[in-house]
XYZ file of C-alpha atoms in Angstrom:
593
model
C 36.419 -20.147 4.697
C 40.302 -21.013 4.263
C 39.447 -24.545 3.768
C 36.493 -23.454 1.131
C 39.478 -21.241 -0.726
C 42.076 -24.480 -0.870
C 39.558 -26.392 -2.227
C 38.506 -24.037 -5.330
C 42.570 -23.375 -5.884
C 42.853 -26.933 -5.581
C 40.103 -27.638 -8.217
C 41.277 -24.388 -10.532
C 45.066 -25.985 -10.497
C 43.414 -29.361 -11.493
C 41.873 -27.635 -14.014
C 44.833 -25.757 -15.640
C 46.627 -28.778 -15.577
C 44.025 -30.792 -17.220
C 43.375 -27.743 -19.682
C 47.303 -28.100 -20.648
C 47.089 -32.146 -21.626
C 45.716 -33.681 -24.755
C 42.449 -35.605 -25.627
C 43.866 -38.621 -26.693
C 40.805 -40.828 -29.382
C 42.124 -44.131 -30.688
C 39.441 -45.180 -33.468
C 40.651 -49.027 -34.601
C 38.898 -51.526 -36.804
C 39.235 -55.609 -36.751
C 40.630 -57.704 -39.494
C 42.281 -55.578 -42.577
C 45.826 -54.343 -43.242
C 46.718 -50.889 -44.929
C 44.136 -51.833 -47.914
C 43.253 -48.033 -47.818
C 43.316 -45.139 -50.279
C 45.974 -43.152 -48.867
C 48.359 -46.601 -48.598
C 48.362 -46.243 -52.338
C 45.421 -48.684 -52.801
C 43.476 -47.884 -55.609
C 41.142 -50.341 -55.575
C 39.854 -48.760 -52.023
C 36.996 -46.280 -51.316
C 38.558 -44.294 -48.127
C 37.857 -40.350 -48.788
C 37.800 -39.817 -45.203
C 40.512 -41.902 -43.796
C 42.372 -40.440 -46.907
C 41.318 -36.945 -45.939
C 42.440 -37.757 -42.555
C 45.979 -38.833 -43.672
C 46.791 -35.811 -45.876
C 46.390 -34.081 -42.412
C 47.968 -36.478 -40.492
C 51.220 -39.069 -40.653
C 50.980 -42.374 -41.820
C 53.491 -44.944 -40.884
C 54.371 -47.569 -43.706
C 55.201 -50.163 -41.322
C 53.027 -50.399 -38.192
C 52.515 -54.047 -37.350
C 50.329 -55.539 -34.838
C 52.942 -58.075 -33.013
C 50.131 -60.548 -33.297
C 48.190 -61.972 -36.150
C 44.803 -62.175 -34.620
C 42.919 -59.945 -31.979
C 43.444 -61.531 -28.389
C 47.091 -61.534 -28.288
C 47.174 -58.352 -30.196
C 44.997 -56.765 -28.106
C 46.535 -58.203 -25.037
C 49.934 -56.829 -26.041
C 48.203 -53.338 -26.398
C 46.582 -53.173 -22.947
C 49.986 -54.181 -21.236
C 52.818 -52.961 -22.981
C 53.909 -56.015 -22.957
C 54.859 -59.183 -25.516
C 52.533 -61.722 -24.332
C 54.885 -64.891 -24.498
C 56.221 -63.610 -21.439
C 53.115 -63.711 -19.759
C 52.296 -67.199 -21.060
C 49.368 -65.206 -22.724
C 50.067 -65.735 -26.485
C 47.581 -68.134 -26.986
C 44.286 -67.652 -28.559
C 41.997 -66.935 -25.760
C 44.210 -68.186 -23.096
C 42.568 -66.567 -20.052
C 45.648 -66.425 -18.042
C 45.969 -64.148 -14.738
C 48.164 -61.404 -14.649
C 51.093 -61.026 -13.019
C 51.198 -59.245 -9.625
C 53.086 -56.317 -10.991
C 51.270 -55.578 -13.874
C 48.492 -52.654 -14.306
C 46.690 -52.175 -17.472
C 47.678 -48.943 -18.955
C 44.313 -47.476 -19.215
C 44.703 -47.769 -14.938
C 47.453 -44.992 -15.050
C 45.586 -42.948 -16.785
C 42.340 -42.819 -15.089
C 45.275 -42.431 -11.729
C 45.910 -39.512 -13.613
C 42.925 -37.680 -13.708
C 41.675 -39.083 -17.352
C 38.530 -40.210 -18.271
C 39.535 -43.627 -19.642
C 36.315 -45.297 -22.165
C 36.208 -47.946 -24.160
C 34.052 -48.861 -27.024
C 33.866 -51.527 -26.729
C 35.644 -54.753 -27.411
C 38.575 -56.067 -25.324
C 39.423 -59.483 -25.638
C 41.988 -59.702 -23.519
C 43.932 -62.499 -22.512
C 44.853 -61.639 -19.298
C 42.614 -61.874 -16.359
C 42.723 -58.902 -13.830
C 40.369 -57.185 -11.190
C 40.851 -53.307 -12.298
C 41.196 -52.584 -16.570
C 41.115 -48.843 -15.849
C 37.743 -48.059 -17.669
C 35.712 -45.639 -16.277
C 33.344 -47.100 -18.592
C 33.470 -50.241 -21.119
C 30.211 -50.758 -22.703
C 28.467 -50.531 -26.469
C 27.727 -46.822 -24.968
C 31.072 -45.900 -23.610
C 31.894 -42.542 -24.724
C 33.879 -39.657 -23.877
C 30.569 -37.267 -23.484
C 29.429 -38.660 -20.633
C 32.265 -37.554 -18.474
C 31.545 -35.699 -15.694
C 33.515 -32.802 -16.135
C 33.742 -31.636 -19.603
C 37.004 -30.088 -18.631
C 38.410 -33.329 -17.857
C 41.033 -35.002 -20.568
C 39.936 -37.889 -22.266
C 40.948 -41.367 -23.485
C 38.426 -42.787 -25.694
C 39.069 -46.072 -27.976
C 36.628 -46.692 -30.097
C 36.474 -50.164 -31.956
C 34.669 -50.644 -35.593
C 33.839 -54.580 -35.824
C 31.621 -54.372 -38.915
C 35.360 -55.277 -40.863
C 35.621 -58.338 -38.952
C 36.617 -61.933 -41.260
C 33.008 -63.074 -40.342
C 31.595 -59.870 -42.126
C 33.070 -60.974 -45.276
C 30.725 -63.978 -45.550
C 27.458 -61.905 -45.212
C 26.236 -60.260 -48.639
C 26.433 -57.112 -48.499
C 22.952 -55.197 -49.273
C 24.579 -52.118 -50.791
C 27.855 -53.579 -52.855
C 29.898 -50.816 -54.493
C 33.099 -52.764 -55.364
C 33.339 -54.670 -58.556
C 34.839 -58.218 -58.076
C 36.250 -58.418 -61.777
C 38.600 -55.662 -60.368
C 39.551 -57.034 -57.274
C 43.121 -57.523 -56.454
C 43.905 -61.257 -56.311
C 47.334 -61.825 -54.530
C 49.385 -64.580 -56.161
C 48.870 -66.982 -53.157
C 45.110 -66.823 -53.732
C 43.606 -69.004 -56.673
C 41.541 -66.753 -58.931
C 37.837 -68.002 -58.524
C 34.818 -66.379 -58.032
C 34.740 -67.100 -54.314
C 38.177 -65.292 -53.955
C 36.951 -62.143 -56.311
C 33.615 -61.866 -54.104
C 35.092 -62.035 -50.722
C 37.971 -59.212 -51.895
C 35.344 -57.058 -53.008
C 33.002 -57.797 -50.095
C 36.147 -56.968 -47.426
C 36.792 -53.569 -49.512
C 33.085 -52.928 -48.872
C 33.028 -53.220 -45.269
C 36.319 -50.885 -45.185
C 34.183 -48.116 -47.217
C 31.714 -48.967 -44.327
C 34.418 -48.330 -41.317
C 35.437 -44.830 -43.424
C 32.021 -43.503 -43.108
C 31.965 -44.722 -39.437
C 35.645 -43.122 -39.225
C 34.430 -40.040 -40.378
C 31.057 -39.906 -37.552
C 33.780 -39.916 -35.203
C 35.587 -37.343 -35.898
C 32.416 -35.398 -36.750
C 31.355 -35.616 -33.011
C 35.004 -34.302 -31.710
C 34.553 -31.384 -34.106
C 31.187 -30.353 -33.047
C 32.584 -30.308 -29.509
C 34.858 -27.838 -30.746
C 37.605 -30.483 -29.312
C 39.208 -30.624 -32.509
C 42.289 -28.501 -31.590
C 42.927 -30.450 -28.026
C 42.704 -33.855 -29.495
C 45.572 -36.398 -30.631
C 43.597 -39.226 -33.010
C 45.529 -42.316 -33.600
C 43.640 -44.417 -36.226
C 44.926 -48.320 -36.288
C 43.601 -51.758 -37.505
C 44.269 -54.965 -35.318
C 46.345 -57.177 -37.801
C 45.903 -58.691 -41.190
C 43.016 -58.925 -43.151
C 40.271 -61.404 -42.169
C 41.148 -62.887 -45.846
C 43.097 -66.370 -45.788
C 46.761 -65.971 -45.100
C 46.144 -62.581 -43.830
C 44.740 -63.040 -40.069
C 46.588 -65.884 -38.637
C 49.652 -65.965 -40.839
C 52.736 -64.558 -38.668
C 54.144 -63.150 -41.988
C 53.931 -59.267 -42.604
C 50.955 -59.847 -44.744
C 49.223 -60.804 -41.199
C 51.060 -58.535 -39.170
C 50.745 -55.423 -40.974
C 48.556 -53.023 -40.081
C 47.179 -49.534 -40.766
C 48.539 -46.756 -38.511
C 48.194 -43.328 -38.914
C 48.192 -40.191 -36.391
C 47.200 -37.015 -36.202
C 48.376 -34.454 -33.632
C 47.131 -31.039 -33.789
C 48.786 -27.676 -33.869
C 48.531 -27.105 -30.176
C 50.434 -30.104 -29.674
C 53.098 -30.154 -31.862
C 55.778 -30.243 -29.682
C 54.839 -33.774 -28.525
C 54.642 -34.913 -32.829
C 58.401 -37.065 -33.594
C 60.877 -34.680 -35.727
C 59.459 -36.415 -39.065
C 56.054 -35.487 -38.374
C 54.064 -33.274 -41.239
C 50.651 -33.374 -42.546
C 50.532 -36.003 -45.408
C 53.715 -36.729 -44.521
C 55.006 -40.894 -43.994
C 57.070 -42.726 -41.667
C 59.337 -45.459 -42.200
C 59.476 -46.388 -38.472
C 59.178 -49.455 -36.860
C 55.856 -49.442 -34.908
C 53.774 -51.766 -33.361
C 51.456 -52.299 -30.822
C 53.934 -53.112 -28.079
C 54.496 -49.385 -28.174
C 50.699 -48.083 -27.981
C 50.768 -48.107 -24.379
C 54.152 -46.450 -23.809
C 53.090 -43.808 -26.421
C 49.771 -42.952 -25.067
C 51.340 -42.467 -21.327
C 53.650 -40.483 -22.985
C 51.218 -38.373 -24.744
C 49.591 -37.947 -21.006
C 52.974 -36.787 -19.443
C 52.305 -40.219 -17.594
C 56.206 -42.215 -16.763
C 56.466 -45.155 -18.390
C 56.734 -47.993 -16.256
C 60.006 -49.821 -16.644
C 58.832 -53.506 -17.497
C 57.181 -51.568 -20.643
C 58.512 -53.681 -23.680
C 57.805 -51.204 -26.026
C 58.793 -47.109 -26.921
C 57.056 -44.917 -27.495
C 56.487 -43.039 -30.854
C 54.992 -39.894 -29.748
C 55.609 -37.543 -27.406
C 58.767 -36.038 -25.701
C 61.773 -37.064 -25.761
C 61.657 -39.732 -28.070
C 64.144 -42.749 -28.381
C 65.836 -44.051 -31.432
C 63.662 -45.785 -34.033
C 63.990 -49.757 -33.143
C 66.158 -51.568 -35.609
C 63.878 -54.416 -35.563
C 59.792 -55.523 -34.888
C 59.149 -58.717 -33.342
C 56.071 -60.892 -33.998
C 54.498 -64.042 -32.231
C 51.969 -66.661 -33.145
C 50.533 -69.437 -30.530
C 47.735 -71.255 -30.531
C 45.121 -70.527 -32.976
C 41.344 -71.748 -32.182
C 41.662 -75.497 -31.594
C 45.089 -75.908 -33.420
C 48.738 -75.927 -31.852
C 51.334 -73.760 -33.089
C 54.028 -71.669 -32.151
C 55.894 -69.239 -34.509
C 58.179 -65.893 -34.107
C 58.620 -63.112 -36.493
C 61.157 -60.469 -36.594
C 61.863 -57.859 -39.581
C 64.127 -55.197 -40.162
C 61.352 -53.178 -42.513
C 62.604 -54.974 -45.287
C 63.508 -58.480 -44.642
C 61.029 -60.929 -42.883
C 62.445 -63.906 -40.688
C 59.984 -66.488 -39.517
C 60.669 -69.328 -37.296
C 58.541 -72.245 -37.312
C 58.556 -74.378 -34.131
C 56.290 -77.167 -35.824
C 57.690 -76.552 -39.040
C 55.326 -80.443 -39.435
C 52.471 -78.220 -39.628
C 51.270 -75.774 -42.280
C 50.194 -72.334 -41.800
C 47.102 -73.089 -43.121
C 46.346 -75.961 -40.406
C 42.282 -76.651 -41.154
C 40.039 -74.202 -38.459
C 37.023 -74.631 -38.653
C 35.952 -70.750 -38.358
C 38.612 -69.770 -40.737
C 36.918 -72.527 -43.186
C 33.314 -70.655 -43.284
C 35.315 -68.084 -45.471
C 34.320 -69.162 -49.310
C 37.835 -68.212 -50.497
C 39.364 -70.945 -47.546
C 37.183 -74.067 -48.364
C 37.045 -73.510 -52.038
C 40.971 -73.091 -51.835
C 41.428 -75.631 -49.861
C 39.353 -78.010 -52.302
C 41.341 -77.037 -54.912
C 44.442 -78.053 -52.800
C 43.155 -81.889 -52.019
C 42.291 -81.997 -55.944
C 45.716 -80.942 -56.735
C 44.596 -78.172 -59.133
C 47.313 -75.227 -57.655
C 50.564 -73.671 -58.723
C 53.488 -74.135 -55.999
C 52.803 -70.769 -54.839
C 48.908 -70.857 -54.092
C 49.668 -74.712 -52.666
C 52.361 -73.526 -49.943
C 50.206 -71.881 -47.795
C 48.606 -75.982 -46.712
C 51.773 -77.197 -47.119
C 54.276 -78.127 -44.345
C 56.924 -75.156 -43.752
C 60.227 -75.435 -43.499
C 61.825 -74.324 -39.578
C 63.072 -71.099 -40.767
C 61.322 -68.416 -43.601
C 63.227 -65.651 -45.171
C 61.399 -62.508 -47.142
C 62.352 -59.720 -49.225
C 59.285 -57.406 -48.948
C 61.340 -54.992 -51.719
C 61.200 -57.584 -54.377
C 58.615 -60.204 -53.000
C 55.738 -58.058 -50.870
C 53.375 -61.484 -51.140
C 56.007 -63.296 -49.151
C 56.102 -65.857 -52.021
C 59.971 -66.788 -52.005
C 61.545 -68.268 -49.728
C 64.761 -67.121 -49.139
C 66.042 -68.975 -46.204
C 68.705 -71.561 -48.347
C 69.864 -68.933 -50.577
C 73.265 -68.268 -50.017
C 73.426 -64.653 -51.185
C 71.137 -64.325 -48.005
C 73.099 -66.145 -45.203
C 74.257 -63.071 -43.853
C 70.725 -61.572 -43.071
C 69.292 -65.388 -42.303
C 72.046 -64.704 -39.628
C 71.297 -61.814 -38.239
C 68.038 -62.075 -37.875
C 68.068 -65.466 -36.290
C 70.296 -63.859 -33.931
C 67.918 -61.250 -33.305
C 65.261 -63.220 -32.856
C 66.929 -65.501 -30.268
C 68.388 -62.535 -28.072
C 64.567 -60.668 -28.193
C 63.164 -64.179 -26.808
C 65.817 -64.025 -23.909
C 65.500 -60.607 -23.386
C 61.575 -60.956 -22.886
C 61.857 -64.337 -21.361
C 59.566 -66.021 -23.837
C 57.801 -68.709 -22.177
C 56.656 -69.982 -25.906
C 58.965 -73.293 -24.999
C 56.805 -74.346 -22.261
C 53.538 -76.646 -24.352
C 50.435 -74.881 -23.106
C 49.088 -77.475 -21.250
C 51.325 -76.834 -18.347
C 51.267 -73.280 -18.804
C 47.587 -73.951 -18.358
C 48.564 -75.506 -14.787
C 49.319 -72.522 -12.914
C 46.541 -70.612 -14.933
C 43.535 -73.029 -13.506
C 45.124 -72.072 -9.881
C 44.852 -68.474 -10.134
C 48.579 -67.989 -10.808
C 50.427 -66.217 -13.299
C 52.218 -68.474 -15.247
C 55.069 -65.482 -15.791
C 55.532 -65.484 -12.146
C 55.039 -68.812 -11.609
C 57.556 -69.891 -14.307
C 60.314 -67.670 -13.442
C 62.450 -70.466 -11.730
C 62.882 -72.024 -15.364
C 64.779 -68.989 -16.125
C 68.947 -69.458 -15.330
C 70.125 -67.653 -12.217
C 71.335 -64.175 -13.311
C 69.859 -64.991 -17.132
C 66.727 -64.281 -18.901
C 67.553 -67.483 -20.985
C 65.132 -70.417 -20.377
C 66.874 -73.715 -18.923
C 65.342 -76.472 -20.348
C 67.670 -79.042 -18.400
C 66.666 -82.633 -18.848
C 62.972 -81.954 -17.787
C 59.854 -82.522 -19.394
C 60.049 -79.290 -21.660
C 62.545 -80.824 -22.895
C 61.345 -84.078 -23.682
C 58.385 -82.752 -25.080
C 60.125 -80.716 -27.425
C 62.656 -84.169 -28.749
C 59.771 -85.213 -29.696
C 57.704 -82.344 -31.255
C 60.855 -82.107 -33.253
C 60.958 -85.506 -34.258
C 57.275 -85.472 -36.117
C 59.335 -83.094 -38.539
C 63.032 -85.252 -38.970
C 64.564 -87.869 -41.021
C 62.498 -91.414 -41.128
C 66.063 -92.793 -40.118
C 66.198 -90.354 -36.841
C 62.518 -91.060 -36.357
C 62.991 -95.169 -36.322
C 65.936 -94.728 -33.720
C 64.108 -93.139 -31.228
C 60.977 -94.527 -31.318
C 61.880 -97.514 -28.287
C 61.918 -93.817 -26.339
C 58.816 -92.615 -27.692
C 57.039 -95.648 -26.714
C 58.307 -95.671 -23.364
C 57.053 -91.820 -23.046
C 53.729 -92.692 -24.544
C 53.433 -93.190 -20.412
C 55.324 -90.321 -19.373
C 54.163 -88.428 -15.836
C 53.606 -85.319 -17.784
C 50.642 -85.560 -20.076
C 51.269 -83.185 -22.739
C 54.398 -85.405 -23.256
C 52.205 -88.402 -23.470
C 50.388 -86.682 -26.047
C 53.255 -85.983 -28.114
C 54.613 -89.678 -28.045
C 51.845 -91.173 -28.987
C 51.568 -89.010 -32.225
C 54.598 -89.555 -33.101
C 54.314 -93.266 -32.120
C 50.599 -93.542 -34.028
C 51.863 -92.056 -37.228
C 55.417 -94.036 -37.174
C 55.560 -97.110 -35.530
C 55.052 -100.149 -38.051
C 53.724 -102.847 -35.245
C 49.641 -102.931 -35.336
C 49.647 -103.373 -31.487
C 52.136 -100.446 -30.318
C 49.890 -98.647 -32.806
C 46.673 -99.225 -31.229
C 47.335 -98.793 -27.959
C 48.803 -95.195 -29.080
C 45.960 -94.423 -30.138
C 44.247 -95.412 -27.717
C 46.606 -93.266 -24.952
C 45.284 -90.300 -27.435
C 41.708 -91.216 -26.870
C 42.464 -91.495 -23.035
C 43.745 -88.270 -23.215
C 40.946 -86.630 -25.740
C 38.492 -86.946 -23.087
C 36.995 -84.048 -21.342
C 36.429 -83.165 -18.553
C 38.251 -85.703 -17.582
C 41.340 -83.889 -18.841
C 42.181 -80.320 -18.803
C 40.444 -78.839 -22.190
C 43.947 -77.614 -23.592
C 45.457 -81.358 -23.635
C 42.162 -82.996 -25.060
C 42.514 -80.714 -27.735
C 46.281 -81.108 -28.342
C 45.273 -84.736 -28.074
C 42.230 -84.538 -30.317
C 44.180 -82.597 -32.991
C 46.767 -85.996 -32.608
C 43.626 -87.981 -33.516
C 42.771 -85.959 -36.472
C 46.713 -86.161 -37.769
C 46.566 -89.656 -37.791
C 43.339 -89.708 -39.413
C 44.678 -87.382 -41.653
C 47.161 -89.677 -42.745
C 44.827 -92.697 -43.750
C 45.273 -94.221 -40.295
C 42.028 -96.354 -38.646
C 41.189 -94.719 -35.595
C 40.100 -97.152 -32.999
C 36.035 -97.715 -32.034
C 36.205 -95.371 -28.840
C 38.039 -92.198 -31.150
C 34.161 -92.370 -32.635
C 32.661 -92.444 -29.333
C 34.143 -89.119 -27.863
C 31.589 -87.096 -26.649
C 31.897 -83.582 -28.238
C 29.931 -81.514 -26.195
C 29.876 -80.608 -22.713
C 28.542 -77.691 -20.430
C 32.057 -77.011 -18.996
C 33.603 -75.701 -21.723
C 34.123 -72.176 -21.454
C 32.389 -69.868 -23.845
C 35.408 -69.050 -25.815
C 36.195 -72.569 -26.681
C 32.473 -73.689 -27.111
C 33.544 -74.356 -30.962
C 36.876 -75.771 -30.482
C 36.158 -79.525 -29.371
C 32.799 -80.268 -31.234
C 34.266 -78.911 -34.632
C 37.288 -81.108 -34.272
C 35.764 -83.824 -33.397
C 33.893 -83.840 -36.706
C 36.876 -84.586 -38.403
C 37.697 -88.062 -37.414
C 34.504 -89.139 -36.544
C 32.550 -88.485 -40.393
């Protein structure tokens, strides 16, 4: 009988305690930035996301860390920036480190009732993601005890850059009044793709709105903090997969309820906006919060709700890897006004040819018009070659059209923001400097590369030694494919000799730089031919035949006669993982039409 009592206490405390804690509903949706009604977009057709933010807060300058959804969503479900984790790459696959728990697993350890509906795209690998239930049919009803709290995420793909290619049966938004950007060329392509993406948002309002419909007929409404976000930039051109703010920036707004007011920030009032820096480095610190869950200390991120509340952050940091098939690496940092950007293969434009981002109208017929020469500087930049560094003033220049970076009436924030930028990448221990391919090393073993990588960090420092290894070399010569011709012809006797360097991925990078520069027919060729070596698969690792595949394609690129066996490269093979199923056939089209 005393044990019967202690166990209906125990289960009434549980109860009171639960009763006491929030719901906590994230709703998000894929591909579009804060092209919404209550952003001051008039050319939007939100009534109940705009309803929703008269009620609610908006903040003005939310960004998603990440310009496309793995490593965005990755830094969400850790709390963490993922070029520490050697997880910034698109659909990298790389195991997590041994002391890392996705946040979702604290709060299911709490006693909530963790869902997810349903995408994750993750880029870390990991045995427990703290779902009671991720599934199409994931919901917060089906808990077992409806008084249990409740973290739900529910994800609206029907905004997604792949929906802006289908017709739309039901169109509502007139392309003659679409808002062309000034990097976009106005053509009919561009007009019907902007109207077709502010369709599918009018679509995500109505499902928005079913959403909160079902939390108000469970008469949840006063017990439940909704957070409403989109993933990055929209899925037009130079929106997803540009690592300016126009890719970054996302649509954030958040609603806490009466009940719960004492865990809304000091700014917070219905309607209101917020000038803070958010992003998604701070969802998981902020929902724990919300939960009266600690924060773990190797959190990157604060939190933006709930008690006690640190200082805004002076500055948001953004990363871009590898996108699809293509090699690049680029950090971000702004201070809400100013936008830095720092191009590692400032060789390379932002617009490097993918072949998904290509089934967009707008893309191919822009990038026709490129090749024909028939744009203005400003709609040609984007397939241009970048300079290393990018400098923005959002005030006067929200299209991120001027770049600021030479001016010297901007030195002193080109300064400071470099600075920044270099102590957040110690401070983090970016491991962005290592080339993928051997990040890819300890991945293929079951290893995190974050632990596995630490020794490359000084003793007592966060700051990455390079020493005289092959990071190093690799990067003389990924800098080289951007320098002088007169710094490029002394160190090509190197270059050759590395074109048979013990690392591959430095192999790789010779032999570009050898195939595009070197003036002797022979030392040509047999680059080339190291690239083809390389560009097999499985023979290689699937990361360094593309690197050396995209090598190919640069040379071809550049008028250069790519050797018999380039042609003969088989494209597919049953190996290749399901995420990169696309990657090697589509860029193997290139050079081999």
């Amino acid at each position: 009988m005393k044990r019967l009592l202690l166990l209906v206490l125990a289960t009434f405390a549980c109860r009171a305690f639960a009763d006491d804690r929030p719901n906590i509903v994230w709703i998000s949706a894929e591909d579009h930035g804060p092209h919404l009604g209550c952003y001051g977009d008039s050319y939007a057709t939100t009534p109940h996301l705009d309803a929703f933010a008269a009620n609610s807060l908006i903040y003005t300058k939310a960004s998603s860390n990440a310009p496309v959804c793995a490593p965005a969503r990755t830094t969400i479900i850790s709390g963490i920036y993922p070029p520490s984790l050697g997880a910034h790459n698109m659909r990298s696959r790389v195991p997590s480190p041994s002391y890392l728990k996705f946040f979702p697993v604290y709060l299911r350890d709490a006693g909530y009732y963790t869902t997810n509906q349903s995408k994750e795209d993750y880029n870390l690998e990991t045995d427990d993601k703290g779902w009671h239930e991720s599934s199409r049919t994931a919901h917060w009803k089906n808990r077992p005890d409806p008084q249990q709290p409740f973290f739900a995420v529910f994800n609206f793909t029907g905004t997604h850059e792949s929906q802006i290619r289908n017709d739309n049966e039901s169109p509502h938004h007139d392309p003659a009044l679409a808002p062309i950007p000034p990097y976009h060329p106005d053509t009919p392509e561009t007009r019907k793709d902007w109207a077709q993406y502010y369709d599918r948002l009018s679509k995500l309002d109505a499902y928005f709105q079913k959403r909160l419909d079902e939390i108000e007929a469970a008469g949840l409404a006063d017990d439940t903090i909704v957070i409403f976000w989109s993933d990055h930039g929209s899925g037009m051109p130079r929106g997803k997969r540009y690592p300016g703010w126009s890719g970054l920036n996302v649509a954030m707004i958040a609603h806490v309820p009466e009940k719960y007011q004492h865990l809304a920030p000091s700014d917070y009032m219905p309607g209101g906006k917020s000038d803070r820096l958010v992003s998604f480095v701070d969802l998981a610190p902020t929902t724990l919060a919300l939960a009266g869950i600690k924060i773990p200390d190797y959190y990157h991120g604060q939190a933006f709700l709930g008690p006690n509340l640190a200082p805004a952050p002076r500055y948001s940091f953004g990363f871009k890897g590898r996108m699809d098939e293509r090699i690049d690496e680029c950090r971000t940092v702004t201070d809400g006004r100013y936008v830095y950007i720092r191009n590692y293969y400032p060789h390379l434009p932002h617009g490097q040819y993918l072949w998904y981002q290509q089934q967009t109208p707008t893309t191919s017929k822009w990038y026709q018009l490129f090749k024909d020469g028939k744009l203005n500087a400003v709609q040609s930049a984007f397939w241009q070659a970048h300079p290393a560094e990018e400098l923005f003033d959002l005030a006067n220049d929200p299209h991120e059209t001027v770049n600021l970076a030479k001016n010297p009436a901007h030195q002193q924030t080109l300064t400071k923001l470099r600075a920044e930028m270099a102590a957040h990448q110690n401070r983090t221990r970016d491991l962005s400097f290592i080339p993928e391919p051997m990040l890819r090393k300890p991945t293929l073993a079951g290893v995190s590369p974050a632990e596995f990588f630490s020794n490359y960090f000084e003793p007592n420092s966060n700051r990455l030694e390079l020493g005289n290894d092959s990071v190093s070399k690799y990067w003389r010569f990924a800098n080289l494919l951007s320098a002088a011709p007169e710094a490029v012809k002394a160190a090509l006797p190197e270059a050759i000799d590395a074109t048979n360097d013990d690392e591959a991925c430095v192999a790789v990078v010779a032999s570009e730089l050898v195939a595009l520069h070197a003036r002797d027919a022979e030392i040509r060729k047999q680059a080339l031919e190291t690239l083809v070596s390389y560009a097999r698969y499985p023979e290689n690792e699937l990361i360094l035949s593309l690197q050396a595949g995209v090598a190919l394609d640069h040379a071809h690129q550049a008028g250069i006669e790519l050797p018999e066996s380039a042609k003969q490269l088989v494209a597919d093979h049953e190996s290749i993982p399901g995420w990169a199923k696309s990657y090697r056939p589509r860029l193997l089209e290139r050079f081999q039409e």
